[in-house]
Every structure is written in structure tokens, then in C-alpha cells.
């Protein structure tokens, strides 16, 4: 099956940040240094997100706003497959940020990671509205929050596995 639905603008930063996340995992045993490195990766991740959603886009004429939550469910049900792909990209796009925040915040992982992810998503949507470089949607914030949560859960799983393996040695 051809992968015609993979958008390189979303895939590239996701892969780059996934590599950064792997590096953060490798540095876990180095304590304080790991926190600083993870913070740099978070900043890089947020910059890449801003670049691909706001900075690197050309402004459009007129406002494009969808404030009705879950409007995309009806569009997907009506056969707009592109909308489904777009929502999946939104989820995937925020998994690395959630994972990195999960490593950075450690004990307060879920709450602070979700606040960070939702705040980043809202800022991106507002910037898209102000600069007219994209569609400002509540569905994007919902999908981004879901991706961030998935990233946090992956990070927690990796941290738990790391501690379990270290304990068994």
C-alpha cells in the first residue's frame, strides 16, 4: 500500500524530535545534565512546530476559523479523508513534545506536560489566526492535547522500563 497520505512537512519534524527523544532517554542516567538537554530539545521541538505551522507558511486572504468542537467528525463521516489524515497528523505532531515534557517534569509529568502541550497548541492556533497562516480550530487543540497525552504516557512507560531494567541489574 503506497504511503501517499504521509505529509513530509509533518513527518520530518516528528522524526527529528523522535531522535531527540531517544537521545534524552540515553542521557537519563546523567541527572541534572539530562534536564538541561531535554529543555533544549523542548525548545527545538516548539520552534519546529512554530516553523511548520506559522513561520514557514504564506498568509492567506480572509480568516479561516472553526470554533465548533468536533466539527471534523462530521466531515470525516461525510467522506473527507483528508480531514482524517490532518487530525492524525495533529495527534502525531504533539507526541514528541508530550514525551519530552514527560522526561523534563518527571514527578509532575501528566499535569505539567498537558498544560505545556495545550498552551503550545493554543498559542499556535492563535498565531495562525493573527497571521492568517492556517486554520484556527478547536479540533486541532483537542487532537494536539491527545498527542501530548500519548507522548507523556510513552515517556512514563520508557522511564518505568528504564528503572525496572536498572533495578534488575
PDB file of C-alpha atoms in Angstrom:
ATOM      1  CA  UNK A   1       0.000   0.000   0.000  1.00  0.00           C
ATOM      2  CA  UNK A   2       1.529   3.338  -1.004  1.00  0.00           C
ATOM      3  CA  UNK A   3       2.031   5.901   1.718  1.00  0.00           C
ATOM      4  CA  UNK A   4       0.564   8.801  -0.280  1.00  0.00           C
ATOM      5  CA  UNK A   5      -1.007  10.302   2.826  1.00  0.00           C
ATOM      6  CA  UNK A   6       2.295  10.985   4.614  1.00  0.00           C
ATOM      7  CA  UNK A   7       2.973  14.706   4.615  1.00  0.00           C
ATOM      8  CA  UNK A   8       6.705  15.416   4.715  1.00  0.00           C
ATOM      9  CA  UNK A   9       6.065  18.728   6.482  1.00  0.00           C
ATOM     10  CA  UNK A  10       4.692  16.808   9.446  1.00  0.00           C
ATOM     11  CA  UNK A  11       6.804  13.676   9.203  1.00  0.00           C
ATOM     12  CA  UNK A  12      10.205  15.388   9.111  1.00  0.00           C
ATOM     13  CA  UNK A  13       9.939  17.349  12.378  1.00  0.00           C
ATOM     14  CA  UNK A  14       8.265  14.385  14.059  1.00  0.00           C
ATOM     15  CA  UNK A  15      11.173  12.128  13.111  1.00  0.00           C
ATOM     16  CA  UNK A  16      13.752  14.709  14.145  1.00  0.00           C
ATOM     17  CA  UNK A  17      12.148  15.185  17.550  1.00  0.00           C
ATOM     18  CA  UNK A  18      11.776  11.403  17.940  1.00  0.00           C
ATOM     19  CA  UNK A  19      15.553  11.116  17.524  1.00  0.00           C
ATOM     20  CA  UNK A  20      15.983  13.884  20.110  1.00  0.00           C
ATOM     21  CA  UNK A  21      13.668  11.981  22.449  1.00  0.00           C
ATOM     22  CA  UNK A  22      15.865   8.898  22.045  1.00  0.00           C
ATOM     23  CA  UNK A  23      18.916  10.967  22.955  1.00  0.00           C
ATOM     24  CA  UNK A  24      17.111  12.257  26.050  1.00  0.00           C
ATOM     25  CA  UNK A  25      16.421   8.658  27.096  1.00  0.00           C
ATOM     26  CA  UNK A  26      20.115   7.825  26.666  1.00  0.00           C
ATOM     27  CA  UNK A  27      21.034  10.755  28.912  1.00  0.00           C
ATOM     28  CA  UNK A  28      18.622   9.812  31.710  1.00  0.00           C
ATOM     29  CA  UNK A  29      21.374   8.375  33.848  1.00  0.00           C
ATOM     30  CA  UNK A  30      23.222  11.700  33.857  1.00  0.00           C
ATOM     31  CA  UNK A  31      20.843  13.530  36.227  1.00  0.00           C
ATOM     32  CA  UNK A  32      20.827  17.341  36.079  1.00  0.00           C
ATOM     33  CA  UNK A  33      22.547  17.455  32.701  1.00  0.00           C
ATOM     34  CA  UNK A  34      19.666  15.438  31.247  1.00  0.00           C
ATOM     35  CA  UNK A  35      17.157  18.073  32.392  1.00  0.00           C
ATOM     36  CA  UNK A  36      19.077  20.835  30.627  1.00  0.00           C
ATOM     37  CA  UNK A  37      19.447  18.813  27.442  1.00  0.00           C
ATOM     38  CA  UNK A  38      15.755  17.902  27.498  1.00  0.00           C
ATOM     39  CA  UNK A  39      14.834  21.568  27.930  1.00  0.00           C
ATOM     40  CA  UNK A  40      16.892  22.413  24.822  1.00  0.00           C
ATOM     41  CA  UNK A  41      15.086  19.645  22.891  1.00  0.00           C
ATOM     42  CA  UNK A  42      11.722  21.010  24.065  1.00  0.00           C
ATOM     43  CA  UNK A  43      12.662  24.478  22.805  1.00  0.00           C
ATOM     44  CA  UNK A  44      13.805  22.967  19.490  1.00  0.00           C
ATOM     45  CA  UNK A  45      10.566  20.994  19.222  1.00  0.00           C
ATOM     46  CA  UNK A  46       8.443  24.093  19.835  1.00  0.00           C
ATOM     47  CA  UNK A  47      10.469  26.060  17.269  1.00  0.00           C
ATOM     48  CA  UNK A  48       9.975  23.316  14.652  1.00  0.00           C
ATOM     49  CA  UNK A  49       6.257  23.288  15.411  1.00  0.00           C
ATOM     50  CA  UNK A  50       6.049  27.064  15.022  1.00  0.00           C
ATOM     51  CA  UNK A  51       8.084  26.905  11.820  1.00  0.00           C
ATOM     52  CA  UNK A  52       5.872  24.294  10.181  1.00  0.00           C
ATOM     53  CA  UNK A  53       2.583  25.767  11.353  1.00  0.00           C
ATOM     54  CA  UNK A  54       3.142  29.545  11.304  1.00  0.00           C
ATOM     55  CA  UNK A  55       6.567  30.920  10.383  1.00  0.00           C
ATOM     56  CA  UNK A  56       7.159  28.854   7.243  1.00  0.00           C
ATOM     57  CA  UNK A  57       3.722  29.465   5.731  1.00  0.00           C
ATOM     58  CA  UNK A  58       2.411  32.139   3.407  1.00  0.00           C
ATOM     59  CA  UNK A  59      -0.510  34.222   4.737  1.00  0.00           C
ATOM     60  CA  UNK A  60      -3.937  33.657   3.145  1.00  0.00           C
ATOM     61  CA  UNK A  61      -6.698  36.126   2.389  1.00  0.00           C
ATOM     62  CA  UNK A  62      -9.532  36.135   4.900  1.00  0.00           C
ATOM     63  CA  UNK A  63      -9.966  34.392   8.212  1.00  0.00           C
ATOM     64  CA  UNK A  64     -10.290  30.620   8.420  1.00  0.00           C
ATOM     65  CA  UNK A  65     -11.788  29.692  11.790  1.00  0.00           C
ATOM     66  CA  UNK A  66     -13.586  26.554  13.074  1.00  0.00           C
ATOM     67  CA  UNK A  67     -14.511  27.073  16.724  1.00  0.00           C
ATOM     68  CA  UNK A  68     -17.166  24.331  16.877  1.00  0.00           C
ATOM     69  CA  UNK A  69     -15.606  21.376  18.723  1.00  0.00           C
ATOM     70  CA  UNK A  70     -15.607  18.083  16.816  1.00  0.00           C
ATOM     71  CA  UNK A  71     -16.729  19.645  13.507  1.00  0.00           C
ATOM     72  CA  UNK A  72     -14.209  17.398  11.769  1.00  0.00           C
ATOM     73  CA  UNK A  73     -16.060  14.247  12.875  1.00  0.00           C
ATOM     74  CA  UNK A  74     -18.922  15.184  10.544  1.00  0.00           C
ATOM     75  CA  UNK A  75     -16.514  15.975   7.718  1.00  0.00           C
ATOM     76  CA  UNK A  76     -14.797  12.601   8.138  1.00  0.00           C
ATOM     77  CA  UNK A  77     -18.164  10.845   8.263  1.00  0.00           C
ATOM     78  CA  UNK A  78     -19.121  12.633   5.030  1.00  0.00           C
ATOM     79  CA  UNK A  79     -16.081  11.132   3.311  1.00  0.00           C
ATOM     80  CA  UNK A  80     -13.428  13.850   3.580  1.00  0.00           C
ATOM     81  CA  UNK A  81     -10.477  11.532   4.146  1.00  0.00           C
ATOM     82  CA  UNK A  82      -8.025  14.442   4.049  1.00  0.00           C
ATOM     83  CA  UNK A  83      -9.597  15.735   7.261  1.00  0.00           C
ATOM     84  CA  UNK A  84      -8.922  12.381   8.936  1.00  0.00           C
ATOM     85  CA  UNK A  85      -5.277  12.496   7.835  1.00  0.00           C
ATOM     86  CA  UNK A  86      -4.963  16.077   9.073  1.00  0.00           C
ATOM     87  CA  UNK A  87      -6.310  15.141  12.504  1.00  0.00           C
ATOM     88  CA  UNK A  88      -3.952  12.145  12.691  1.00  0.00           C
ATOM     89  CA  UNK A  89      -1.043  14.460  11.814  1.00  0.00           C
ATOM     90  CA  UNK A  90      -2.119  16.804  14.609  1.00  0.00           C
ATOM     91  CA  UNK A  91      -2.021  13.923  17.085  1.00  0.00           C
ATOM     92  CA  UNK A  92       1.359  12.646  15.822  1.00  0.00           C
ATOM     93  CA  UNK A  93       2.841  16.135  15.725  1.00  0.00           C
ATOM     94  CA  UNK A  94       2.457  16.607  19.501  1.00  0.00           C
ATOM     95  CA  UNK A  95       3.608  13.156  20.677  1.00  0.00           C
ATOM     96  CA  UNK A  96       7.294  14.198  20.791  1.00  0.00           C
ATOM     97  CA  UNK A  97       6.518  17.362  22.771  1.00  0.00           C
ATOM     98  CA  UNK A  98       4.489  15.362  25.275  1.00  0.00           C
ATOM     99  CA  UNK A  99       7.280  12.806  25.609  1.00  0.00           C
ATOM    100  CA  UNK A 100       9.944  15.437  26.092  1.00  0.00           C
ATOM    101  CA  UNK A 101       7.807  17.257  28.677  1.00  0.00           C
ATOM    102  CA  UNK A 102       7.277  13.903  30.387  1.00  0.00           C
ATOM    103  CA  UNK A 103      11.033  13.493  30.788  1.00  0.00           C
ATOM    104  CA  UNK A 104      11.524  17.082  31.883  1.00  0.00           C
ATOM    105  CA  UNK A 105       8.756  17.312  34.508  1.00  0.00           C
ATOM    106  CA  UNK A 106       9.242  13.762  35.889  1.00  0.00           C
ATOM    107  CA  UNK A 107       7.124  13.592  39.099  1.00  0.00           C
ATOM    108  CA  UNK A 108       4.562  16.153  37.924  1.00  0.00           C
ATOM    109  CA  UNK A 109       4.553  14.598  34.473  1.00  0.00           C
ATOM    110  CA  UNK A 110       0.972  14.393  33.296  1.00  0.00           C
ATOM    111  CA  UNK A 111      -0.379  17.675  34.666  1.00  0.00           C
ATOM    112  CA  UNK A 112       2.511  19.935  33.663  1.00  0.00           C
ATOM    113  CA  UNK A 113       3.043  18.155  30.344  1.00  0.00           C
ATOM    114  CA  UNK A 114      -0.616  18.553  29.413  1.00  0.00           C
ATOM    115  CA  UNK A 115      -0.603  22.218  30.425  1.00  0.00           C
ATOM    116  CA  UNK A 116       2.523  22.759  28.317  1.00  0.00           C
ATOM    117  CA  UNK A 117       1.080  20.909  25.323  1.00  0.00           C
ATOM    118  CA  UNK A 118      -2.315  22.622  25.398  1.00  0.00           C
ATOM    119  CA  UNK A 119      -0.718  26.042  25.921  1.00  0.00           C
ATOM    120  CA  UNK A 120       1.610  25.458  22.954  1.00  0.00           C
ATOM    121  CA  UNK A 121      -1.319  24.324  20.819  1.00  0.00           C
ATOM    122  CA  UNK A 122      -3.481  27.334  21.755  1.00  0.00           C
ATOM    123  CA  UNK A 123      -0.584  29.705  21.035  1.00  0.00           C
ATOM    124  CA  UNK A 124      -0.050  28.098  17.614  1.00  0.00           C
ATOM    125  CA  UNK A 125      -3.758  28.342  16.791  1.00  0.00           C
ATOM    126  CA  UNK A 126      -3.907  31.989  17.879  1.00  0.00           C
ATOM    127  CA  UNK A 127      -0.785  32.802  15.864  1.00  0.00           C
ATOM    128  CA  UNK A 128      -2.360  31.119  12.821  1.00  0.00           C
ATOM    129  CA  UNK A 129      -5.438  33.279  13.330  1.00  0.00           C
ATOM    130  CA  UNK A 130      -3.478  36.517  13.787  1.00  0.00           C
ATOM    131  CA  UNK A 131      -1.047  35.893  10.930  1.00  0.00           C
ATOM    132  CA  UNK A 132      -3.649  34.156   8.705  1.00  0.00           C
ATOM    133  CA  UNK A 133      -1.223  31.330   8.004  1.00  0.00           C
ATOM    134  CA  UNK A 134      -3.582  28.487   8.840  1.00  0.00           C
ATOM    135  CA  UNK A 135      -6.972  27.497  10.133  1.00  0.00           C
ATOM    136  CA  UNK A 136      -7.694  28.265  13.777  1.00  0.00           C
ATOM    137  CA  UNK A 137      -9.578  25.180  15.040  1.00  0.00           C
ATOM    138  CA  UNK A 138     -10.654  23.831  18.385  1.00  0.00           C
ATOM    139  CA  UNK A 139     -10.350  20.320  16.911  1.00  0.00           C
ATOM    140  CA  UNK A 140      -6.630  20.928  16.407  1.00  0.00           C
ATOM    141  CA  UNK A 141      -6.225  21.810  20.086  1.00  0.00           C
ATOM    142  CA  UNK A 142      -8.126  18.643  21.062  1.00  0.00           C
ATOM    143  CA  UNK A 143      -6.014  16.446  18.744  1.00  0.00           C
ATOM    144  CA  UNK A 144      -2.801  18.121  19.885  1.00  0.00           C
ATOM    145  CA  UNK A 145      -3.735  17.538  23.541  1.00  0.00           C
ATOM    146  CA  UNK A 146      -4.396  13.871  22.738  1.00  0.00           C
ATOM    147  CA  UNK A 147      -0.982  13.612  21.061  1.00  0.00           C
ATOM    148  CA  UNK A 148       0.679  15.293  24.018  1.00  0.00           C
ATOM    149  CA  UNK A 149      -1.017  12.847  26.409  1.00  0.00           C
ATOM    150  CA  UNK A 150       0.147   9.918  24.281  1.00  0.00           C
ATOM    151  CA  UNK A 151       3.699  11.283  24.390  1.00  0.00           C
ATOM    152  CA  UNK A 152       3.568  11.651  28.177  1.00  0.00           C
ATOM    153  CA  UNK A 153       2.314   8.077  28.548  1.00  0.00           C
ATOM    154  CA  UNK A 154       5.092   6.809  26.265  1.00  0.00           C
ATOM    155  CA  UNK A 155       7.676   8.744  28.310  1.00  0.00           C
ATOM    156  CA  UNK A 156       6.279   7.363  31.567  1.00  0.00           C
ATOM    157  CA  UNK A 157       6.414   3.857  30.123  1.00  0.00           C
ATOM    158  CA  UNK A 158      10.010   4.355  28.988  1.00  0.00           C
ATOM    159  CA  UNK A 159      11.027   5.790  32.373  1.00  0.00           C
ATOM    160  CA  UNK A 160       9.344   2.882  34.158  1.00  0.00           C
ATOM    161  CA  UNK A 161      11.031   0.363  31.883  1.00  0.00           C
ATOM    162  CA  UNK A 162      14.394   2.085  32.378  1.00  0.00           C
ATOM    163  CA  UNK A 163      14.021   1.984  36.179  1.00  0.00           C
ATOM    164  CA  UNK A 164      12.862  -1.652  36.074  1.00  0.00           C
ATOM    165  CA  UNK A 165      15.863  -2.697  33.966  1.00  0.00           C
ATOM    166  CA  UNK A 166      18.267  -0.707  36.164  1.00  0.00           C
ATOM    167  CA  UNK A 167      16.783  -2.306  39.299  1.00  0.00           C
ATOM    168  CA  UNK A 168      17.210  -5.842  37.897  1.00  0.00           C
ATOM    169  CA  UNK A 169      20.946  -5.362  37.326  1.00  0.00           C
TER     170      UNK A 169
END
